[in-house]
Amino acid sequence: MEQYRHGDLLIMPVDSIPKGAKQTEKSKQRILAYGEVTGHAHRLSAGTVTELGGETFFTTTVETTLTHDEHGPIVFKPGNYRVVHQKEYSPDYGSIRVAD
Amino acid sequence: MDKNFVVASKEGSSYSDDAEPTHCNMCKWDLVVPYIEGRKMDRVCRYKQLKRGVYLVEVWDTYHPLRPGRYGNQRSVLRARYQLKVFKNGPIKNLKPIGRCEQYYWKGGLRHLKVFSEDGTTLKDVTLDSKGRLKTYTDSTRGEFNQRIVSYSYDEDKRILRRWRGRYEDWRAEGGGWNIPNECIVRRNENGMPLLDNGDFTETAYSGTKASPYKTRDIKYVAGRKHGVERTYNKFGRVILEEFFHHGTELPRWMAIKPEDVTVNEILDEGNAEVRRAILELQGYEVFLARCEAAGQLRVVDQDPDDKVGTLIHIDLPKLVGAARSSDTNRVSLLRVKDGTLPKHYVLRVPPHMKTARQANAWTWGLKENQYTPAIER
């Protein structure tokens, strides 16, 4: 399975986007993740970004480029993708999302 | 609720969103804590009623006159004391700032600042000349203020008195200190970045020595990212906000000022990976790991040949902040990984039972050791 790592995101192709995934304010701007301290965002040039239960998905019918101020761009072929946020261990919560 | 003004809670120690100023049990006065652009100011206004409609108001430099400042042993300094007369039935809650700076733009070499109220009407219209000096100033709210200062006195600090005497008329005209947060004029370029051409209003400092990187020299941006101290002045030239940046990452003041004093536990306890990376960079990974080594036992468990996969380090500490289970009590497992694009390292915390760096890295993505095979890493 193809995997693409973009900073604290890992993007993997999936067969289909699960039903019920919805667009939020953030995903309408095609932002996959947002750094609260640095203000940098992982942003897609095309496609539809949806979220379901804390997981992020995107689907695209054209080639789309994922950009970030501090990471090189990655071009994705048309298809459905799932975005995994990097997590780290926390004694209190088991695991938490890596924040940047 | 006006976002610029938030009110102290009853204990005076934490702050809530109550609409009314609250009574402080320590000093027996009522407290109001001003906000600037969503940040608490290091300043508290407190008042008590002398008689009907007349209040004694004091402005202190820290959150509370009976408490030290947020960052250690900062002294509380009395900045102003005055009597305030409130007309009509105006309750003290009407002492609110008049709006937020929302728009900055250029106009034929002039800088134009408009302050809008929440419903969008223009409250203030300020024009600056090319050197940043005040040119015109219109305030449509002045007539709406139902407050007036009837007497004014400084005691104690003569130095402050001298500094302020000449400015008192201006200061009084603009609301007697209550709207100081809104007097902040930050000149910004089209992208919203503070202007750095001649450093009138905004200045930043270069990283100096490793021990004290924020000794001020003249600087600005390093590789397009903010690096150093950014100060915001009000129009009287007083610093009202200091923000500390390390290569684009904003740091808390106490960390930025003395990075060498941040302890191992405080770093491990920091929730934000960018902040943690920044403080580790300021302090130096070597220093941090040496301190760990001195404090407890540090072991490099596994070093992957690929630096992007990382190095797995176990740190055994006598006391660990935030340990939930007994098995975690004295072990911190850290994975030191290289960024995909830039030559910088992050340290991520991983579960203590990890055996190899590759296993730990795969865990951070929710995968098994042999499942993590990224085709492209950026």
Short mmCIF file of C-alpha atoms in Angstrom, two decimals:
data_model
loop_
_atom_site.label_atom_id
_atom_site.label_comp_id
_atom_site.label_asym_id
_atom_site.label_seq_id
_atom_site.Cartn_x
_atom_site.Cartn_y
_atom_site.Cartn_z
CA MET A 1 0.00 0.00 0.00
CA GLU A 2 1.32 3.39 -1.01
CA GLN A 3 1.96 5.73 1.90
CA TYR A 4 2.86 9.39 1.74
CA ARG A 5 4.22 11.22 4.71
CA HIS A 6 3.84 14.98 4.86
CA GLY A 7 5.16 16.37 8.12
CA ASP A 8 2.87 15.07 10.84
CA LEU A 9 0.42 13.55 8.36
CA LEU A 10 0.43 10.13 6.74
CA ILE A 11 -1.80 9.78 3.69
CA MET A 12 -3.00 6.41 2.45
CA PRO A 13 -5.33 5.56 -0.45
CA VAL A 14 -8.68 3.97 0.48
CA ASP A 15 -11.36 2.32 -1.64
CA SER A 16 -14.11 4.72 -0.67
CA ILE A 17 -14.89 7.59 1.66
CA PRO A 18 -17.10 6.38 4.54
CA LYS A 19 -20.70 7.55 4.51
CA GLY A 20 -21.49 10.42 6.80
CA ALA A 21 -18.17 12.23 6.34
CA LYS A 22 -18.95 15.91 6.30
CA GLN A 23 -17.26 19.15 5.38
CA THR A 24 -16.30 21.51 8.17
CA GLU A 25 -15.15 25.13 8.14
CA LYS A 26 -11.57 23.94 7.99
CA SER A 27 -12.11 21.36 5.28
CA LYS A 28 -14.00 23.79 3.06
CA GLN A 29 -10.70 25.62 2.69
CA ARG A 30 -9.08 22.25 1.77
CA ILE A 31 -6.98 22.31 4.93
CA LEU A 32 -6.04 18.84 6.14
CA ALA A 33 -4.38 20.03 9.35
CA TYR A 34 -3.48 23.30 10.93
CA GLY A 35 -0.51 24.19 13.14
CA GLU A 36 -1.72 26.26 16.06
CA VAL A 37 1.66 27.61 17.11
CA THR A 38 3.27 28.08 13.73
CA GLY A 39 0.13 28.96 11.80
CA HIS A 40 1.21 26.76 8.92
CA ALA A 41 -1.42 24.56 7.28
CA HIS A 42 -1.37 21.44 5.16
CA ARG A 43 -3.45 22.59 2.20
CA LEU A 44 -4.69 20.85 -0.94
CA SER A 45 -4.92 22.62 -4.29
CA ALA A 46 -8.01 20.69 -5.45
CA GLY A 47 -10.42 18.03 -4.28
CA THR A 48 -12.99 17.67 -1.52
CA VAL A 49 -11.94 17.32 2.10
CA THR A 50 -14.32 15.71 4.58
CA GLU A 51 -14.14 14.71 8.21
CA LEU A 52 -15.77 11.94 10.19
CA GLY A 53 -15.22 11.27 13.84
CA GLY A 54 -11.89 13.06 14.04
CA GLU A 55 -10.56 11.35 10.91
CA THR A 56 -9.90 13.30 7.75
CA PHE A 57 -10.53 12.04 4.21
CA PHE A 58 -10.22 13.59 0.82
CA THR A 59 -11.29 12.66 -2.67
CA THR A 60 -10.09 14.14 -5.92
CA THR A 61 -10.86 13.67 -9.59
CA VAL A 62 -7.84 15.62 -10.84
CA GLU A 63 -4.23 15.67 -9.77
CA THR A 64 -3.96 17.64 -6.56
CA THR A 65 -0.95 19.04 -4.75
CA LEU A 66 -0.53 19.05 -0.98
CA THR A 67 1.50 22.03 0.19
CA HIS A 68 2.86 23.33 3.45
CA ASP A 69 5.21 26.20 4.25
CA GLU A 70 7.85 23.92 5.68
CA HIS A 71 7.44 20.70 3.74
CA GLY A 72 7.88 19.98 0.05
CA PRO A 73 4.77 19.47 -2.10
CA ILE A 74 3.33 16.02 -2.83
CA VAL A 75 1.16 15.39 -5.90
CA PHE A 76 -1.73 12.93 -5.54
CA LYS A 77 -3.39 11.06 -8.39
CA PRO A 78 -7.20 11.06 -8.61
CA GLY A 79 -8.72 8.79 -5.98
CA ASN A 80 -9.85 8.53 -2.38
CA TYR A 81 -7.45 9.03 0.48
CA ARG A 82 -7.40 8.77 4.24
CA VAL A 83 -5.30 11.12 6.37
CA VAL A 84 -3.67 9.81 9.54
CA HIS A 85 -2.45 12.33 12.08
CA GLN A 86 0.73 11.44 13.85
CA LYS A 87 0.11 10.69 17.50
CA GLU A 88 2.34 10.53 20.49
CA TYR A 89 2.16 8.83 23.80
CA SER A 90 0.66 10.51 26.81
CA PRO A 91 0.55 8.80 30.18
CA ASP A 92 -2.76 10.50 30.89
CA TYR A 93 -4.61 9.77 27.67
CA GLY A 94 -2.80 6.82 26.10
CA SER A 95 -2.20 8.68 22.89
CA ILE A 96 -2.73 12.24 21.72
CA ARG A 97 -2.37 13.97 18.39
CA VAL A 98 1.01 15.55 17.75
CA ALA A 99 0.46 19.29 18.00
CA ASP A 100 2.55 21.79 16.11
CA MET B 1 -19.77 40.07 26.11
CA ASP B 2 -17.03 42.35 24.96
CA LYS B 3 -14.05 40.20 24.10
CA ASN B 4 -11.59 42.92 25.00
CA PHE B 5 -12.58 42.98 28.59
CA VAL B 6 -12.69 39.90 30.70
CA VAL B 7 -13.30 39.85 34.31
CA ALA B 8 -11.58 38.31 37.27
CA SER B 9 -13.22 35.43 39.02
CA LYS B 10 -14.17 35.64 42.65
CA GLU B 11 -10.88 34.27 43.91
CA GLY B 12 -8.91 36.65 41.77
CA SER B 13 -6.68 33.80 40.66
CA SER B 14 -8.27 32.55 37.49
CA TYR B 15 -10.33 34.44 34.99
CA SER B 16 -13.75 33.69 33.66
CA ASP B 17 -16.07 35.16 31.08
CA ASP B 18 -18.55 36.67 33.52
CA ALA B 19 -20.00 39.89 32.26
CA GLU B 20 -19.61 41.72 35.56
CA PRO B 21 -16.38 42.72 37.26
CA THR B 22 -16.02 40.65 40.38
CA HIS B 23 -15.12 41.29 43.93
CA CYS B 24 -11.71 40.16 45.09
CA ASN B 25 -11.61 38.52 48.49
CA MET B 26 -7.94 39.34 48.91
CA CYS B 27 -7.91 43.07 48.38
CA LYS B 28 -11.66 43.66 48.82
CA TRP B 29 -11.77 45.65 45.61
CA ASP B 30 -13.48 44.90 42.30
CA LEU B 31 -11.23 43.77 39.48
CA VAL B 32 -11.27 44.18 35.73
CA VAL B 33 -8.60 42.56 33.58
CA PRO B 34 -8.13 44.08 30.14
CA TYR B 35 -7.47 41.93 27.13
CA ILE B 36 -5.59 42.85 24.00
CA GLU B 37 -6.27 40.82 20.89
CA GLY B 38 -7.33 37.90 22.99
CA ARG B 39 -4.32 38.01 25.32
CA LYS B 40 -4.46 38.94 28.92
CA MET B 41 -2.51 42.08 29.64
CA ASP B 42 -0.11 42.17 32.54
CA ARG B 43 -2.27 44.77 34.12
CA VAL B 44 -5.27 44.96 36.32
CA CYS B 45 -7.70 47.77 36.90
CA ARG B 46 -9.37 47.66 40.26
CA TYR B 47 -11.87 50.01 41.76
CA LYS B 48 -14.06 50.58 44.73
CA GLN B 49 -17.02 52.80 45.23
CA LEU B 50 -16.38 55.86 47.39
CA LYS B 51 -19.90 57.16 47.22
CA ARG B 52 -22.79 56.97 44.82
CA GLY B 53 -21.43 57.36 41.28
CA VAL B 54 -17.85 58.03 42.38
CA TYR B 55 -15.19 55.35 42.16
CA LEU B 56 -11.56 55.18 43.14
CA VAL B 57 -9.69 53.42 40.37
CA GLU B 58 -6.17 52.01 40.35
CA VAL B 59 -4.24 50.57 37.45
CA TRP B 60 -1.61 48.02 38.42
CA ASP B 61 1.10 46.59 36.26
CA THR B 62 0.50 42.96 37.12
CA TYR B 63 -2.60 40.86 37.38
CA HIS B 64 -3.18 41.67 40.93
CA PRO B 65 -1.47 44.03 43.38
CA LEU B 66 -1.27 41.33 46.01
CA ARG B 67 0.10 38.72 43.66
CA PRO B 68 3.44 38.47 41.91
CA GLY B 69 3.38 38.59 38.14
CA ARG B 70 2.67 35.71 35.86
CA TYR B 71 6.34 35.00 35.25
CA GLY B 72 8.05 34.84 38.59
CA ASN B 73 8.88 37.62 40.98
CA GLN B 74 7.69 40.55 38.96
CA ARG B 75 6.83 43.47 41.24
CA SER B 76 3.42 45.01 41.19
CA VAL B 77 3.71 48.68 40.31
CA LEU B 78 0.91 51.16 40.71
CA ARG B 79 0.59 52.94 37.39
CA ALA B 80 -2.29 55.23 38.01
CA ARG B 81 -4.82 56.15 40.62
CA TYR B 82 -7.78 58.33 39.92
CA GLN B 83 -11.31 59.05 40.89
CA LEU B 84 -13.92 58.29 38.34
CA LYS B 85 -17.36 59.77 38.25
CA VAL B 86 -20.02 57.79 36.48
CA PHE B 87 -23.02 59.72 35.27
CA LYS B 88 -26.62 58.78 34.71
CA ASN B 89 -27.28 55.29 35.86
CA GLY B 90 -24.12 54.10 34.14
CA PRO B 91 -22.85 51.10 36.01
CA ILE B 92 -19.15 50.43 36.16
CA LYS B 93 -19.55 47.79 33.48
CA ASN B 94 -19.91 50.56 30.95
CA LEU B 95 -16.20 51.17 31.36
CA LYS B 96 -15.46 49.06 28.38
CA PRO B 97 -13.04 49.49 25.55
CA ILE B 98 -14.45 50.82 22.38
CA GLY B 99 -13.68 48.27 19.73
CA ARG B 100 -11.05 46.21 18.05
CA CYS B 101 -8.43 47.16 15.48
CA GLU B 102 -9.64 45.16 12.56
CA GLN B 103 -8.28 46.70 9.42
CA TYR B 104 -4.98 48.15 8.40
CA TYR B 105 -4.23 49.38 4.96
CA TRP B 106 -2.06 51.67 2.92
CA LYS B 107 -3.32 54.72 1.20
CA GLY B 108 -1.02 56.90 -0.90
CA GLY B 109 1.87 56.44 1.49
CA LEU B 110 -0.31 57.08 4.50
CA ARG B 111 -1.14 54.43 6.96
CA HIS B 112 -4.71 54.28 7.90
CA LEU B 113 -6.10 52.54 10.94
CA LYS B 114 -9.74 52.01 11.53
CA VAL B 115 -11.31 50.66 14.64
CA PHE B 116 -14.69 49.04 14.26
CA SER B 117 -17.29 48.18 16.78
CA GLU B 118 -18.82 44.75 16.75
CA ASP B 119 -21.72 45.84 14.57
CA GLY B 120 -19.32 47.25 12.00
CA THR B 121 -19.58 50.98 12.52
CA THR B 122 -16.36 52.94 12.53
CA LEU B 123 -15.41 54.05 15.99
CA LYS B 124 -11.96 55.42 15.38
CA ASP B 125 -10.13 56.63 12.35
CA VAL B 126 -6.40 57.13 12.71
CA THR B 127 -3.99 58.29 10.05
CA LEU B 128 -0.25 58.00 10.38
CA ASP B 129 2.33 59.77 8.28
CA SER B 130 5.18 57.93 6.59
CA LYS B 131 7.25 57.99 9.77
CA GLY B 132 4.44 56.47 11.75
CA ARG B 133 3.55 59.62 13.64
CA LEU B 134 -0.02 60.44 14.40
CA LYS B 135 -1.53 62.69 11.77
CA THR B 136 -5.26 62.68 12.25
CA TYR B 137 -7.34 61.11 14.93
CA THR B 138 -11.09 60.84 14.99
CA ASP B 139 -12.98 59.17 17.76
CA SER B 140 -16.70 58.93 17.32
CA THR B 141 -17.23 57.27 20.67
CA ARG B 142 -16.05 60.10 22.83
CA GLY B 143 -19.49 61.58 23.21
CA GLU B 144 -20.93 58.26 24.22
CA PHE B 145 -18.71 57.75 27.20
CA ASN B 146 -20.63 58.44 30.33
CA GLN B 147 -17.55 58.76 32.46
CA ARG B 148 -15.24 61.55 33.44
CA ILE B 149 -12.21 61.77 35.61
CA VAL B 150 -12.84 64.26 38.38
CA SER B 151 -9.60 64.03 40.28
CA TYR B 152 -6.30 62.45 39.61
CA SER B 153 -3.23 61.82 41.68
CA TYR B 154 -0.11 59.77 41.69
CA ASP B 155 1.67 58.89 44.80
CA GLU B 156 4.62 56.64 45.53
CA ASP B 157 6.49 56.46 42.27
CA LYS B 158 7.87 59.88 41.38
CA ARG B 159 9.67 58.59 38.33
CA ILE B 160 6.44 57.39 36.81
CA LEU B 161 4.84 60.66 37.69
CA ARG B 162 7.47 62.59 35.74
CA ARG B 163 7.09 60.29 32.79
CA TRP B 164 3.37 60.64 32.70
CA ARG B 165 2.70 64.21 33.61
CA GLY B 166 3.02 65.63 30.10
CA ARG B 167 0.94 62.92 28.64
CA TYR B 168 -1.89 63.10 31.06
CA GLU B 169 -4.13 65.30 28.94
CA ASP B 170 -3.92 62.96 25.96
CA TRP B 171 -4.35 60.01 28.20
CA ARG B 172 -7.39 61.39 29.88
CA ALA B 173 -8.99 62.34 26.59
CA GLU B 174 -8.89 58.77 25.53
CA GLY B 175 -10.76 57.24 28.36
CA GLY B 176 -8.41 57.52 31.28
CA GLY B 177 -6.52 54.35 30.73
CA TRP B 178 -9.48 52.07 30.42
CA ASN B 179 -9.07 51.73 26.71
CA ILE B 180 -5.30 51.51 26.62
CA PRO B 181 -5.53 48.12 24.89
CA ASN B 182 -7.19 49.72 21.91
CA GLU B 183 -4.62 52.46 21.60
CA CYS B 184 -2.20 49.92 20.26
CA ILE B 185 -1.17 50.85 16.77
CA VAL B 186 0.76 48.11 15.04
CA ARG B 187 1.86 48.92 11.57
CA ARG B 188 1.61 45.94 9.33
CA ASN B 189 2.26 45.26 5.70
CA GLU B 190 -0.27 43.83 3.27
CA ASN B 191 0.35 40.32 4.57
CA GLY B 192 -0.37 41.28 8.12
CA MET B 193 3.29 41.10 9.16
CA PRO B 194 4.51 43.83 11.51
CA LEU B 195 6.50 46.47 9.70
CA LEU B 196 10.17 46.36 10.38
CA ASP B 197 11.57 49.12 8.18
CA ASN B 198 12.64 51.59 10.84
CA GLY B 199 11.54 49.79 13.98
CA ASP B 200 9.37 52.57 15.31
CA PHE B 201 6.63 50.38 16.60
CA THR B 202 7.78 46.84 16.14
CA GLU B 203 11.17 45.46 16.83
CA THR B 204 12.61 42.03 17.13
CA ALA B 205 15.90 40.73 18.36
CA TYR B 206 18.45 38.40 16.89
CA SER B 207 19.42 35.28 18.61
CA GLY B 208 22.60 36.14 20.47
CA THR B 209 24.54 33.69 22.54
CA LYS B 210 23.15 30.29 23.27
CA ALA B 211 22.73 31.10 26.94
CA SER B 212 20.67 34.26 26.41
CA PRO B 213 19.40 34.35 22.87
CA TYR B 214 17.16 37.33 23.33
CA LYS B 215 19.65 40.04 24.20
CA THR B 216 18.39 42.71 21.90
CA ARG B 217 20.18 43.46 18.73
CA ASP B 218 18.49 44.68 15.63
CA ILE B 219 16.57 42.11 13.74
CA LYS B 220 13.65 40.81 12.07
CA TYR B 221 13.01 37.65 10.17
CA VAL B 222 15.28 34.68 9.74
CA ALA B 223 14.54 32.64 6.63
CA GLY B 224 11.11 34.21 6.45
CA ARG B 225 10.18 33.24 9.98
CA LYS B 226 9.89 35.43 13.02
CA HIS B 227 12.83 34.99 15.31
CA GLY B 228 13.34 36.98 18.47
CA VAL B 229 11.24 39.34 20.54
CA GLU B 230 8.43 41.22 18.93
CA ARG B 231 7.31 44.21 20.90
CA THR B 232 4.10 46.07 20.45
CA TYR B 233 3.98 49.67 21.60
CA ASN B 234 1.09 51.88 22.27
CA LYS B 235 1.23 55.34 20.83
CA PHE B 236 2.97 56.68 23.90
CA GLY B 237 5.89 54.41 23.20
CA ARG B 238 5.27 52.05 26.05
CA VAL B 239 5.62 48.35 25.52
CA ILE B 240 2.27 46.72 26.00
CA LEU B 241 2.95 43.30 24.52
CA GLU B 242 6.02 41.15 24.15
CA GLU B 243 5.95 38.02 22.05
CA PHE B 244 8.83 35.60 21.83
CA PHE B 245 9.53 33.62 18.70
CA HIS B 246 11.99 30.92 17.90
CA HIS B 247 12.13 30.37 14.17
CA GLY B 248 8.44 31.03 13.75
CA THR B 249 7.25 29.25 16.89
CA GLU B 250 5.81 31.39 19.62
CA LEU B 251 7.18 30.51 23.03
CA PRO B 252 5.93 31.35 26.49
CA ARG B 253 7.90 34.19 27.99
CA TRP B 254 9.37 32.21 30.86
CA MET B 255 10.76 29.62 28.49
CA ALA B 256 12.15 32.11 26.00
CA ILE B 257 13.89 34.32 28.54
CA LYS B 258 15.84 31.63 30.33
CA PRO B 259 15.76 28.47 28.24
CA GLU B 260 18.63 27.03 30.22
CA ASP B 261 16.47 27.10 33.35
CA VAL B 262 13.65 25.02 31.89
CA THR B 263 13.84 21.70 33.61
CA VAL B 264 13.68 18.25 32.12
CA ASN B 265 10.25 17.62 33.63
CA GLU B 266 8.86 20.89 32.31
CA ILE B 267 9.98 20.00 28.81
CA LEU B 268 8.49 16.53 29.02
CA ASP B 269 5.30 18.02 30.38
CA GLU B 270 4.91 20.50 27.51
CA GLY B 271 2.03 19.38 25.34
CA ASN B 272 2.97 21.05 22.09
CA ALA B 273 5.57 19.34 19.90
CA GLU B 274 6.63 22.58 18.19
CA VAL B 275 7.16 24.35 21.49
CA ARG B 276 9.01 21.35 22.83
CA ARG B 277 11.23 21.21 19.76
CA ALA B 278 11.92 24.94 20.03
CA ILE B 279 12.86 24.78 23.69
CA LEU B 280 15.00 21.71 23.08
CA GLU B 281 16.76 23.56 20.27
CA LEU B 282 17.30 26.60 22.47
CA GLN B 283 18.57 24.52 25.31
CA GLY B 284 20.35 22.08 23.02
CA TYR B 285 19.56 18.39 22.70
CA GLU B 286 22.96 17.59 24.15
CA VAL B 287 22.24 19.64 27.28
CA PHE B 288 18.84 18.08 27.67
CA LEU B 289 20.09 14.55 27.23
CA ALA B 290 23.05 15.24 29.51
CA ARG B 291 20.68 16.47 32.18
CA CYS B 292 18.60 13.38 31.76
CA GLU B 293 21.73 11.33 32.06
CA ALA B 294 22.70 13.18 35.22
CA ALA B 295 19.20 13.02 36.70
CA GLY B 296 18.55 9.40 36.03
CA GLN B 297 19.57 6.86 33.49
CA LEU B 298 19.45 7.58 29.84
CA ARG B 299 19.74 4.77 27.37
CA VAL B 300 19.84 4.78 23.61
CA VAL B 301 17.77 1.68 22.95
CA ASP B 302 17.80 1.61 19.19
CA GLN B 303 19.22 3.83 16.52
CA ASP B 304 17.77 3.28 13.08
CA PRO B 305 20.15 3.84 10.15
CA ASP B 306 17.48 6.09 8.63
CA ASP B 307 17.42 9.35 10.56
CA LYS B 308 13.82 9.94 9.52
CA VAL B 309 12.83 6.74 11.30
CA GLY B 310 14.71 7.99 14.31
CA THR B 311 16.49 7.06 17.48
CA LEU B 312 14.69 5.46 20.39
CA ILE B 313 15.83 6.72 23.77
CA HIS B 314 14.74 5.62 27.20
CA ILE B 315 15.06 8.06 30.06
CA ASP B 316 14.65 6.83 33.59
CA LEU B 317 13.74 9.58 35.98
CA PRO B 318 13.21 9.41 39.71
CA LYS B 319 10.06 11.46 39.42
CA LEU B 320 7.97 11.96 36.35
CA VAL B 321 5.23 14.49 35.84
CA GLY B 322 1.94 13.03 34.70
CA ALA B 323 2.65 9.38 35.31
CA ALA B 324 -0.62 7.53 35.32
CA ARG B 325 0.29 3.87 35.71
CA SER B 326 2.88 2.39 37.99
CA SER B 327 4.76 0.86 35.05
CA ASP B 328 5.23 4.35 33.61
CA THR B 329 6.40 5.88 36.82
CA ASN B 330 10.02 6.27 35.98
CA ARG B 331 10.42 5.68 32.30
CA VAL B 332 10.08 8.10 29.42
CA SER B 333 10.53 6.72 25.94
CA LEU B 334 11.43 9.31 23.38
CA LEU B 335 11.80 9.03 19.66
CA ARG B 336 14.11 11.56 18.07
CA VAL B 337 13.19 11.91 14.41
CA LYS B 338 14.41 14.10 11.60
CA ASP B 339 11.94 16.31 9.79
CA GLY B 340 11.06 15.13 6.28
CA THR B 341 12.18 18.31 4.54
CA LEU B 342 14.08 20.59 6.88
CA PRO B 343 17.25 19.76 8.77
CA LYS B 344 15.60 19.80 12.19
CA HIS B 345 14.73 17.17 14.71
CA TYR B 346 11.61 16.51 16.70
CA VAL B 347 11.34 14.53 19.89
CA LEU B 348 8.12 12.59 20.24
CA ARG B 349 7.04 10.66 23.24
CA VAL B 350 6.18 7.02 22.63
CA PRO B 351 4.89 4.22 24.89
CA PRO B 352 7.48 2.81 27.26
CA HIS B 353 7.24 -0.73 25.90
CA MET B 354 8.68 0.11 22.48
CA LYS B 355 11.68 -1.97 21.46
CA THR B 356 12.94 -0.48 18.19
CA ALA B 357 12.90 2.95 16.62
CA ARG B 358 10.99 1.66 13.60
CA GLN B 359 8.36 0.12 15.84
CA ALA B 360 8.01 3.37 17.75
CA ASN B 361 7.74 5.41 14.57
CA ALA B 362 5.07 3.08 13.16
CA TRP B 363 3.20 3.38 16.47
CA THR B 364 2.92 7.15 16.08
CA TRP B 365 0.95 6.46 12.89
CA GLY B 366 -1.16 3.72 14.44
CA LEU B 367 0.58 1.02 12.40
CA LYS B 368 2.57 -2.15 13.03
CA GLU B 369 6.32 -2.15 12.68
CA ASN B 370 6.34 -3.67 9.17
CA GLN B 371 3.35 -1.68 7.92
CA TYR B 372 5.03 1.71 7.88
CA THR B 373 6.60 2.05 4.44
CA PRO B 374 6.14 5.60 3.19
CA ALA B 375 6.84 6.02 -0.53
CA ILE B 376 7.41 9.75 -0.18
CA GLU B 377 8.48 11.64 2.94
CA ARG B 378 8.29 15.39 2.87
#
